């Protein structure tokens, strides 16, 4: 009896060890597949966001008014357009990801062309905002001199608006089939060119705003040309079959999914935009906007990591749902969220420690640097929350829940977050810190809601619900 008991205990221990090794192996295998999409995605987003940071650094040394104007254009207007176009392009991630998982390769090129049509029409509708920027900003209560400078910068930003169409759609198309290494290569090349041209045109030849913005437009279009060549010249032969009139047929399903995707994502990206607009109406607005824009740019750098994981989890979830594997989809969610959170926690500690010292990268103004140091604890908390929330949004994109998450975003951000921030900022006189605290509270509630939705979802049913998205 005693020998049998020992044998059973030994067998049980061996089984537990085997299960543990199996879990480790599963995590390792999933991590490898995830990083194939996430690593190039993070690098390319880092590089693309770096274009903004490089331009801001050069413009910030031209003058405070120019920096404030640039901050308004890129944290309000360009982010507004970026939110709409990136959100609408994320519908392509749902469609191409699930089509690739279901091995409907021929439809992916058609979806890409449909998305080009939808996004081009959308960008054309947004064009007046870039033409009439100055009067719009003055109508919203911004300082007149800053609004005039913003108008000049926005005119130079029009080529960037149309660059977003090609950039976002090609990225979604390529990452859905795990071919986004080329995106990272082109993005790295682009940022080197931008750094050189910014120095040459802004510092050497002293073209100032014109030089900085010309360099930035070229830096956005160079990778686009490379991606188009890669897609159309044989490197995606299974998924790109050439231009087709099918792109103009049955556009409405793509429009609907694009609209719900756009609403979901742009509600998130506009959230920080409102923070900048509310700050513009406070005392000492120029210093406040400069400090906040620096914090938001640092926050945006970290957000690029989360957006890389968002892309990875949306691809993994869409691919696995397309294959009909609900268990693999759930497992990929857990691995990606935990990986992103671990990185976010390390960065949370890093930015708590360095505080205002980071501000001198962007400005030589001591008042602005001190204001950045004062906002650093809130910046660190934002970074921690952003390590989870965008990844869960990626789950929604992969599963096709965009319309549900749009309602969650409206409730958490605009019914809870902004009103709480306005009360703390104006009634309790906490100024920009109060507004940011309120908006962080909204983000926290939204993250909890997404965790609950993801946890409560019946993923076996989700496999069948995803089938109608793969339009034949």
Coordinates of N, CA, C and O in Angstrom, one line a residue, residues 26-27 30-31 34 309-310 312-321 325-341 387-401 450-460 462:
X26 N 3.9 26.4 -24.3 CA 2.8 27.1 -25.0 C 3.0 28.6 -25.0 O 2.8 29.3 -25.9
X27 N 3.4 29.1 -23.8 CA 3.7 30.5 -23.6 C 4.9 30.9 -24.6 O 4.8 32.0 -25.2
X30 N 3.6 30.9 -28.2 CA 2.7 32.0 -28.5 C 3.5 33.3 -28.5 O 3.2 34.2 -29.3
X31 N 4.5 33.4 -27.6 CA 5.3 34.6 -27.5 C 6.1 34.8 -28.8 O 6.2 36.0 -29.3
X34 N 3.6 36.0 -31.4 CA 3.2 37.4 -31.1 C 4.3 38.4 -31.4 O 4.0 39.4 -32.0
X309 N 1.6 45.9 -29.5 CA 1.0 44.8 -28.9 C -0.5 44.7 -29.3 O -1.1 43.6 -29.5
X310 N -1.1 45.9 -29.5 CA -2.5 45.9 -30.0 C -2.6 45.3 -31.4 O -3.5 44.5 -31.6
X312 N -0.5 43.2 -32.6 CA -0.2 41.7 -32.5 C -1.4 40.9 -32.0 O -1.8 39.9 -32.6
X313 N -2.1 41.4 -31.0 CA -3.2 40.7 -30.4 C -4.4 40.7 -31.4 O -5.2 39.7 -31.5
X314 N -4.6 41.8 -32.1 CA -5.7 41.8 -33.1 C -5.5 40.8 -34.2 O -6.4 40.1 -34.7
X315 N -4.2 40.7 -34.7 CA -3.9 39.7 -35.7 C -4.0 38.3 -35.2 O -4.6 37.5 -35.8
X316 N -3.5 38.1 -34.0 CA -3.6 36.7 -33.4 C -5.0 36.3 -33.2 O -5.4 35.2 -33.5
X317 N -5.8 37.2 -32.6 CA -7.2 36.9 -32.3 C -8.0 36.6 -33.6 O -8.7 35.7 -33.8
X318 N -7.8 37.5 -34.6 CA -8.5 37.4 -35.9 C -8.1 36.1 -36.6 O -8.9 35.4 -37.1
X319 N -6.8 35.9 -36.6 CA -6.3 34.6 -37.3 C -6.9 33.4 -36.7 O -7.3 32.5 -37.4
X320 N -6.9 33.3 -35.3 CA -7.3 32.1 -34.6 C -8.9 32.0 -34.8 O -9.3 30.9 -34.9
X321 N -9.6 33.1 -34.7 CA -11.0 33.0 -34.9 C -11.3 32.6 -36.4 O -12.3 31.8 -36.6
X325 N -10.4 28.4 -33.9 CA -9.7 28.0 -32.6 C -10.0 29.0 -31.5 O -9.2 30.0 -31.4
X326 N -11.0 28.8 -30.7 CA -11.3 29.8 -29.6 C -10.3 29.7 -28.5 O -9.9 30.7 -27.9
X327 N -9.8 28.5 -28.2 CA -8.8 28.4 -27.1 C -7.5 29.1 -27.4 O -6.9 29.8 -26.5
X328 N -7.1 29.0 -28.6 CA -5.8 29.7 -29.0 C -6.0 31.2 -29.0 O -5.1 31.9 -28.6
X329 N -7.2 31.6 -29.3 CA -7.5 33.1 -29.3 C -7.4 33.6 -27.9 O -6.8 34.6 -27.6
X330 N -8.0 32.9 -26.9 CA -8.0 33.3 -25.5 C -6.6 33.3 -24.9 O -6.2 34.2 -24.2
X331 N -5.8 32.2 -25.3 CA -4.5 32.1 -24.8 C -3.6 33.3 -25.3 O -2.8 33.8 -24.5
X332 N -3.7 33.6 -26.5 CA -3.0 34.7 -27.1 C -3.3 36.1 -26.4 O -2.4 36.9 -26.2
X333 N -4.5 36.2 -26.0 CA -4.9 37.4 -25.3 C -4.2 37.5 -23.9 O -3.6 38.6 -23.6
X334 N -4.2 36.4 -23.2 CA -3.5 36.4 -21.8 C -2.0 36.7 -22.0 O -1.5 37.6 -21.3
X335 N -1.4 36.1 -22.9 CA 0.1 36.2 -23.1 C 0.4 37.6 -23.5 O 1.3 38.3 -22.9
X336 N -0.3 38.2 -24.4 CA 0.0 39.6 -24.9 C -0.3 40.6 -23.9 O 0.5 41.5 -23.7
X337 N -1.4 40.5 -23.1 CA -1.7 41.5 -22.1 C -0.7 41.5 -21.0 O -0.2 42.5 -20.6
X338 N -0.3 40.3 -20.5 CA 0.7 40.2 -19.4 C 2.1 40.7 -19.9 O 2.8 41.4 -19.1
X339 N 2.5 40.4 -21.1 CA 3.7 40.9 -21.6 C 3.8 42.4 -21.7 O 4.7 43.1 -21.3
X340 N 2.7 43.0 -22.2 CA 2.6 44.5 -22.3 C 2.6 45.1 -21.0 O 3.3 46.2 -20.7
X341 N 1.9 44.6 -20.0 CA 1.8 45.1 -18.7 C 3.2 45.1 -18.0 O 3.5 46.1 -17.3
X387 N -0.5 50.5 -20.9 CA 0.1 49.2 -21.2 C -0.9 48.1 -21.3 O -0.6 47.0 -21.8
X388 N -2.1 48.3 -20.8 CA -3.2 47.3 -20.8 C -4.3 47.7 -21.8 O -4.8 46.9 -22.6
X389 N -4.8 49.0 -21.6 CA -6.0 49.4 -22.3 C -6.0 49.2 -23.9 O -6.9 48.6 -24.5
X390 N -4.9 49.7 -24.6 CA -4.9 49.5 -26.0 C -4.8 48.1 -26.5 O -5.4 47.7 -27.5
X391 N -4.2 47.2 -25.7 CA -4.1 45.8 -26.0 C -5.5 45.2 -26.0 O -5.9 44.4 -26.9
X392 N -6.3 45.6 -25.0 CA -7.7 45.1 -24.9 C -8.5 45.6 -26.1 O -9.4 44.9 -26.6
X393 N -8.2 46.8 -26.5 CA -8.9 47.4 -27.7 C -8.5 46.6 -29.0 O -9.3 46.4 -29.9
X394 N -7.2 46.1 -29.0 CA -6.8 45.2 -30.1 C -7.6 43.9 -30.1 O -7.9 43.4 -31.2
X395 N -7.9 43.4 -28.9 CA -8.8 42.2 -28.9 C -10.1 42.5 -29.6 O -10.7 41.7 -30.3
X396 N -10.7 43.7 -29.3 CA -12.0 44.1 -29.9 C -11.9 44.1 -31.4 O -12.8 43.7 -32.1
X397 N -10.7 44.7 -31.9 CA -10.5 44.8 -33.3 C -10.5 43.4 -34.0 O -11.1 43.1 -35.0
X398 N -9.7 42.5 -33.4 CA -9.6 41.2 -33.9 C -10.9 40.4 -33.9 O -11.1 39.6 -34.8
X399 N -11.7 40.6 -32.9 CA -13.0 39.9 -32.8 C -14.1 40.6 -33.5 O -15.2 40.0 -33.6
X400 N -13.9 41.9 -33.9 CA -15.0 42.6 -34.6 C -16.0 43.2 -33.6 O -17.2 43.4 -34.0
X401 N -15.6 43.6 -32.4 CA -16.5 44.2 -31.4 C -16.5 45.7 -31.5 O -16.8 46.4 -30.5
X450 N -13.4 46.7 -20.3 CA -12.9 45.9 -21.3 C -12.4 44.5 -20.8 O -12.6 43.5 -21.4
X451 N -11.8 44.5 -19.6 CA -11.4 43.3 -18.9 C -12.6 42.4 -18.7 O -12.6 41.2 -19.0
X452 N -13.7 43.0 -18.2 CA -14.9 42.2 -17.9 C -15.5 41.7 -19.2 O -15.9 40.5 -19.2
X453 N -15.6 42.5 -20.2 CA -16.2 42.1 -21.5 C -15.4 40.9 -22.1 O -15.9 39.9 -22.5
X454 N -14.0 41.0 -22.1 CA -13.2 40.0 -22.6 C -13.3 38.7 -21.8 O -13.4 37.6 -22.4
X455 N -13.4 38.8 -20.5 CA -13.5 37.6 -19.6 C -14.8 36.9 -19.7 O -14.9 35.7 -19.7
X456 N -15.9 37.7 -19.9 CA -17.3 37.1 -20.0 C -17.6 36.6 -21.4 O -18.6 35.9 -21.5
X457 N -16.8 36.9 -22.4 CA -17.2 36.5 -23.7 C -17.1 35.0 -23.9 O -16.2 34.3 -23.4
X458 N -18.1 34.4 -24.5 CA -18.1 33.0 -24.9 C -17.4 32.9 -26.2 O -17.9 33.2 -27.3
X459 N -16.1 32.5 -26.1 CA -15.2 32.5 -27.3 C -15.6 31.4 -28.3 O -15.3 31.5 -29.5
X460 N -16.3 30.4 -27.9 CA -16.7 29.4 -28.9 C -17.8 30.0 -29.8 O -17.8 29.7 -31.0
X462 N -18.0 33.1 -30.3 CA -17.3 34.2 -31.1 C -16.8 33.7 -32.4 O -16.7 34.4 -33.4

